[in-house]
XYZ file of N, CA, C and O in Angstrom:
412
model
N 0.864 -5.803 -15.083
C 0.399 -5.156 -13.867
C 1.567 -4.874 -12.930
O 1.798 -3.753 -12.478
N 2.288 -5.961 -12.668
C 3.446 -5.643 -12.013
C 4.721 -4.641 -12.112
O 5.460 -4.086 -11.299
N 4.584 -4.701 -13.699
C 5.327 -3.302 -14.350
C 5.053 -1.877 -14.099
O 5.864 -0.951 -14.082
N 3.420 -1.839 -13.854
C 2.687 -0.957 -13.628
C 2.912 -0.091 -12.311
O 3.086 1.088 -12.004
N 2.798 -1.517 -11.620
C 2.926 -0.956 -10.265
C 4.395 -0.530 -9.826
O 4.532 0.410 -9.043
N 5.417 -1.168 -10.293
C 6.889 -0.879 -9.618
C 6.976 0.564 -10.491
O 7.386 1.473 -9.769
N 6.644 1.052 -12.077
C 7.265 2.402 -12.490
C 6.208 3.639 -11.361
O 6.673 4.736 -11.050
N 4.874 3.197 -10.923
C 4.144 3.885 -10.434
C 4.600 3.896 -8.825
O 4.496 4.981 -8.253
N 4.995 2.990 -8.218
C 6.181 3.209 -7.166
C 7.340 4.148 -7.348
O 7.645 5.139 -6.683
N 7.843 3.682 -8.262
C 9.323 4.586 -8.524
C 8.291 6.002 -8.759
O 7.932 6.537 -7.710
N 7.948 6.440 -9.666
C 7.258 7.958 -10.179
C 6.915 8.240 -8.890
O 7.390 9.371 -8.792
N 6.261 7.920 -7.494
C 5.527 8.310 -6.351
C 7.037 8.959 -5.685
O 7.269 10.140 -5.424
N 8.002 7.705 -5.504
C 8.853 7.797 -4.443
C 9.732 8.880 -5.038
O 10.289 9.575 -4.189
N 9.994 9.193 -6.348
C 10.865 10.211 -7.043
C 10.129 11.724 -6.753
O 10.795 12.758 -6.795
N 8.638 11.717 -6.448
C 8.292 12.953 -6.704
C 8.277 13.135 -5.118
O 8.295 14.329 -4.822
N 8.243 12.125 -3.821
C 8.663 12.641 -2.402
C 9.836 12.867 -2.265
O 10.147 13.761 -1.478
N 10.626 12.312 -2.810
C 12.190 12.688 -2.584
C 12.653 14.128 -3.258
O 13.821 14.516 -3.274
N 11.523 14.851 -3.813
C 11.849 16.289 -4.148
C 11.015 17.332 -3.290
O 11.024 18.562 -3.245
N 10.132 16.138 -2.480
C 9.762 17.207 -1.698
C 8.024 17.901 -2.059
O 7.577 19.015 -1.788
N 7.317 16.648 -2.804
C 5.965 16.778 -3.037
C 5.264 16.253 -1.690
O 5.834 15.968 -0.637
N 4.281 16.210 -1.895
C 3.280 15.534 -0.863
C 2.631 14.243 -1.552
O 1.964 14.832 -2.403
N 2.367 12.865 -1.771
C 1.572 12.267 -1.856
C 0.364 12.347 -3.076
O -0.004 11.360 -3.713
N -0.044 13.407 -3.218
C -1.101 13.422 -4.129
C -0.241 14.585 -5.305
O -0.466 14.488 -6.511
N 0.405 15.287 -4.937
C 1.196 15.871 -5.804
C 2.136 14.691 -6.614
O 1.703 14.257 -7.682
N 3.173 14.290 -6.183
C 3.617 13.562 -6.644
C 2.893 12.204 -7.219
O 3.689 11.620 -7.954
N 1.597 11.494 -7.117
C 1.060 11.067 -8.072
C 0.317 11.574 -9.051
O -0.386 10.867 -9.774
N 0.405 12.767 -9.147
C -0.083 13.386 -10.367
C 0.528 13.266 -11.727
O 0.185 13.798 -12.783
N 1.591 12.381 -11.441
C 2.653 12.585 -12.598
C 2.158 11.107 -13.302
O 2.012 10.831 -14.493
N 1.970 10.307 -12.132
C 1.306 8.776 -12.830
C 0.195 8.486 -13.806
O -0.958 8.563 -13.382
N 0.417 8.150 -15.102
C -0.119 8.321 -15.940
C -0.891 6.945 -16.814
O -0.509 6.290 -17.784
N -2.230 6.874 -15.901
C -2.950 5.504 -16.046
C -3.970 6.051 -16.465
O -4.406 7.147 -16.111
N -4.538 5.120 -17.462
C -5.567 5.888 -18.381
C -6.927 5.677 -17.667
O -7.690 6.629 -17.506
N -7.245 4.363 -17.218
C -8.277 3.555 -16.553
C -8.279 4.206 -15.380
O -7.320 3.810 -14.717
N -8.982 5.115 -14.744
C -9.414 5.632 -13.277
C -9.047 4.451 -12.326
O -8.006 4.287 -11.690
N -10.377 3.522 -12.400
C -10.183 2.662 -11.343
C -8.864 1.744 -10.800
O -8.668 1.249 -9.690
N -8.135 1.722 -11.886
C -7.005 0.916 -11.620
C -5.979 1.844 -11.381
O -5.119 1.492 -10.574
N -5.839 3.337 -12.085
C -5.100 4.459 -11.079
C -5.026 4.085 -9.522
O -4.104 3.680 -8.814
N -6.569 4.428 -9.242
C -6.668 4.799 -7.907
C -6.235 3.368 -7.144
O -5.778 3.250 -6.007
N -6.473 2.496 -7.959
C -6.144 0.810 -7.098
C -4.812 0.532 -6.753
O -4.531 -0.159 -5.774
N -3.612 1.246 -7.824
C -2.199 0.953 -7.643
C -1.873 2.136 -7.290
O -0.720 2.383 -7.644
N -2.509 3.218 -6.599
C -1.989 4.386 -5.918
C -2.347 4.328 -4.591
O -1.968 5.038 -3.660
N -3.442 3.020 -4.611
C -3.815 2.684 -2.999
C -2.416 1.586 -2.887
O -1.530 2.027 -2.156
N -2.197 0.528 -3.383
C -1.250 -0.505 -3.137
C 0.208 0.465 -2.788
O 0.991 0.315 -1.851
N 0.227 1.041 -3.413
C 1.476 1.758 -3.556
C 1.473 2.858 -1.711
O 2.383 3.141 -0.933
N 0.680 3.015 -1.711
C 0.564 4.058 -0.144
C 0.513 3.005 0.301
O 1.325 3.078 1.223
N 0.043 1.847 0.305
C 0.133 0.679 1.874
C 1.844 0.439 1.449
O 2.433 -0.117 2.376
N 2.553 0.680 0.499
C 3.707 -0.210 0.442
C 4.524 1.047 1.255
O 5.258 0.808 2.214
N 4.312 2.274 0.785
C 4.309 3.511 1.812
C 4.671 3.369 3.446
O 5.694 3.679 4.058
N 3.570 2.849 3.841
C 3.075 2.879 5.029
C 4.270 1.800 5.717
O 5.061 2.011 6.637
N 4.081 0.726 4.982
C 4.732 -0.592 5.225
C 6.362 -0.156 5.279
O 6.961 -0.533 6.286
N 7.172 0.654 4.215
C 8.537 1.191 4.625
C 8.699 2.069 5.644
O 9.784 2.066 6.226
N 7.870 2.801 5.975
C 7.800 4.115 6.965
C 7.738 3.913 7.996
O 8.487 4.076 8.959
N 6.202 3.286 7.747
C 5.399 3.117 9.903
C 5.853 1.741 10.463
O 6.242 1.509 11.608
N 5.716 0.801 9.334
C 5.855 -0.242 10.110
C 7.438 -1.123 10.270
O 7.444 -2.151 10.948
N 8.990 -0.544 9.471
C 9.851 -1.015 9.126
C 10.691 0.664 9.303
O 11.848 0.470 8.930
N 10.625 1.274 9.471
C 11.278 2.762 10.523
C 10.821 3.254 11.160
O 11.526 4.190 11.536
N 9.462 3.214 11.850
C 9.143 3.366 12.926
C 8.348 4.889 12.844
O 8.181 5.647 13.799
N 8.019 5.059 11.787
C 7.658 6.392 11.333
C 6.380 6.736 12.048
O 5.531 6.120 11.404
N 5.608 7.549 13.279
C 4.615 7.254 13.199
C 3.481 8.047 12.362
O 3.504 9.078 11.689
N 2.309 6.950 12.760
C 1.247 8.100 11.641
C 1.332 9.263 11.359
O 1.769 9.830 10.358
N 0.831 9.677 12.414
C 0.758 11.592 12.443
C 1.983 12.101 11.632
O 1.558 12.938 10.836
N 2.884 11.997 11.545
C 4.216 12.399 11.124
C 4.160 11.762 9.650
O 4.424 12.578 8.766
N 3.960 10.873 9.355
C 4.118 10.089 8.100
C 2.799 11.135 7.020
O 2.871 11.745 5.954
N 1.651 10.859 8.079
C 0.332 12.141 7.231
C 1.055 13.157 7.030
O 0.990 13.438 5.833
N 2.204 14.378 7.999
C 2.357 15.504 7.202
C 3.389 15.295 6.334
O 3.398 16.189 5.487
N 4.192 14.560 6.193
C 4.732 14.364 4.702
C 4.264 13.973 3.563
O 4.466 14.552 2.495
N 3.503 12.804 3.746
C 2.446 12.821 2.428
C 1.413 13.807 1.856
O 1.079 14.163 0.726
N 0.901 14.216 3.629
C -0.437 15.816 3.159
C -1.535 14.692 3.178
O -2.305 14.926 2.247
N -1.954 13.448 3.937
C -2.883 12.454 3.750
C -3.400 12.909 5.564
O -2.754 13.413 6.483
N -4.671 12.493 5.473
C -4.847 12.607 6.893
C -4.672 11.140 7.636
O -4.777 10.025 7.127
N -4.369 11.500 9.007
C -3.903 10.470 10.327
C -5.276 9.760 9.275
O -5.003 9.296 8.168
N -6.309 9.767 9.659
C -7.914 8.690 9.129
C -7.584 7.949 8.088
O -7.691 6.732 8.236
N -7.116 8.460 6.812
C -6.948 7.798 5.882
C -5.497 6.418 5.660
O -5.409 5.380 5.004
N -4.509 7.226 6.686
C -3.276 6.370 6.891
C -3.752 5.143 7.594
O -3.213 4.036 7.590
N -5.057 5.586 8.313
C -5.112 4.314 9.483
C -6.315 3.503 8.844
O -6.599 2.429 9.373
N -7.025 3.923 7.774
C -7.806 2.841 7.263
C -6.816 2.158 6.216
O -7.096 0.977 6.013
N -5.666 2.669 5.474
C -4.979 1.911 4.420
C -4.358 1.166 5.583
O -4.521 -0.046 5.442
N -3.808 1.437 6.505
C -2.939 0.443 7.676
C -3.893 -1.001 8.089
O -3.454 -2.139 8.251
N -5.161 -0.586 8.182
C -6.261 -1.883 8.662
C -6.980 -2.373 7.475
O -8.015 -3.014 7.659
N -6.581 -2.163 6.342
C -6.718 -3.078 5.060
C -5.378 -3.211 4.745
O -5.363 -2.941 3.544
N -4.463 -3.412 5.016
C -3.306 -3.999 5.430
C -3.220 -5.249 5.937
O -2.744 -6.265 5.430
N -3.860 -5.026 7.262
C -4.072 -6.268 8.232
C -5.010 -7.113 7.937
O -4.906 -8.329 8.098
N -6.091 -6.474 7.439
C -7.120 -7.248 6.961
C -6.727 -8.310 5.843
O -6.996 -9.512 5.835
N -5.948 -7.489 4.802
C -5.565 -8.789 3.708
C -4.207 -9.684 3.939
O -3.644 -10.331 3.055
N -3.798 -9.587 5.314
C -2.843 -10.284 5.825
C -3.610 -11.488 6.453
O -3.414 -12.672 6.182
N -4.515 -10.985 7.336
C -5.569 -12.179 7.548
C -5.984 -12.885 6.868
O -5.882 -14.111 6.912
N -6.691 -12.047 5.889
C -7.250 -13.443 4.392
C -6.397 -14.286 3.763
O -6.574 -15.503 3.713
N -5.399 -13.658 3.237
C -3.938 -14.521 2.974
C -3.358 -15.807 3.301
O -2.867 -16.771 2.713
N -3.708 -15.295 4.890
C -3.054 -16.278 5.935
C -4.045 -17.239 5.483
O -3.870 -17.917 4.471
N -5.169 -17.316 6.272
C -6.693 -17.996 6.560
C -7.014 -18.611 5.309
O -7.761 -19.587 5.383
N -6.440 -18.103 3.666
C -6.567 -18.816 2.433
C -5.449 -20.046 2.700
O -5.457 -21.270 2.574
N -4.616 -19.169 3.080
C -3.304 -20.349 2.597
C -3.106 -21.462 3.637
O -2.408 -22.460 3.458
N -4.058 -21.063 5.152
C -4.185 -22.612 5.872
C -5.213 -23.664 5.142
O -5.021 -24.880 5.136
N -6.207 -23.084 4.595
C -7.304 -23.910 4.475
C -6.935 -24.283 3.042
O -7.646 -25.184 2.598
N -5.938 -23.787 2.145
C -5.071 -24.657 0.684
C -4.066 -25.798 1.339
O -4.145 -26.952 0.917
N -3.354 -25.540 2.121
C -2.916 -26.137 2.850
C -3.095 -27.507 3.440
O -2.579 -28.577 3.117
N -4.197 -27.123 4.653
C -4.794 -28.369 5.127
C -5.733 -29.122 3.711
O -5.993 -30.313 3.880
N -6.103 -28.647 2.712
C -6.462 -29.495 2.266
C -5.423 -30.525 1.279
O -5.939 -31.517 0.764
N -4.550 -30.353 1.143
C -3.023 -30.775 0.819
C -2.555 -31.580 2.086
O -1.413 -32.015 2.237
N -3.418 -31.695 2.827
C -2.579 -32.533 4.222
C -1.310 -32.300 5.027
O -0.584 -33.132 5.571
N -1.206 -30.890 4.972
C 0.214 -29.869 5.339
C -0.598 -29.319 6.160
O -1.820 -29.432 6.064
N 0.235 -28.401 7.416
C -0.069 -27.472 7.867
C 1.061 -26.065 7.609
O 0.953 -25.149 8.424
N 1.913 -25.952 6.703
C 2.600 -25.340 6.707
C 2.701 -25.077 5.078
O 3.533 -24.288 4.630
């Protein structure tokens, strides 16, 4: 899976750096299984989002017309972002405290 996802990273980021949009340039990604396409082409746009908006300062609006994604869709992958940063967290206190750690 992890293989999956870093050549399907690289194939995304190779086809913006020529100057595709987002859905153009994953057209080239070649996953046989639909659902797991669309699952590591979602991971892959939050990892997107995560170099751009939140680590250069890219903002939405601007980040949508380079991909060709709308502001809506950038900002629901951005708040399932946060959302599984929360669960993460909130898993790994309550593994934690039950280990008698808080850290």
């Amino acid at each position: 899976t992890d293989k999956i996802f870093m050549q399907t990273l690289a194939t995304v980021k190779a086809g913006l750096a020529k100057g595709l949009d987002f859905n153009k340039a994953a057209a080239a990604v070649e996953i046989r299984d639909e659902s797991f396409r669309e699952s590591v082409l979602d991971d892959v746009l939050k990892v997107l989002i995560a170099e751009e908006h939140f680590a250069k300062k890219v903002p939405l609006d601007e980040l949508s017309l380079k991909l060709a994604l709308s502001v809506e869709l950038l900002e629901k992958a951005r708040t399932e972002m946060f959302e599984d940063v929360e669960k993460t967290s909130v898993d790994a206190y309550y593994r934690n405290s039950e280990h008698g750690t808080e850290h």
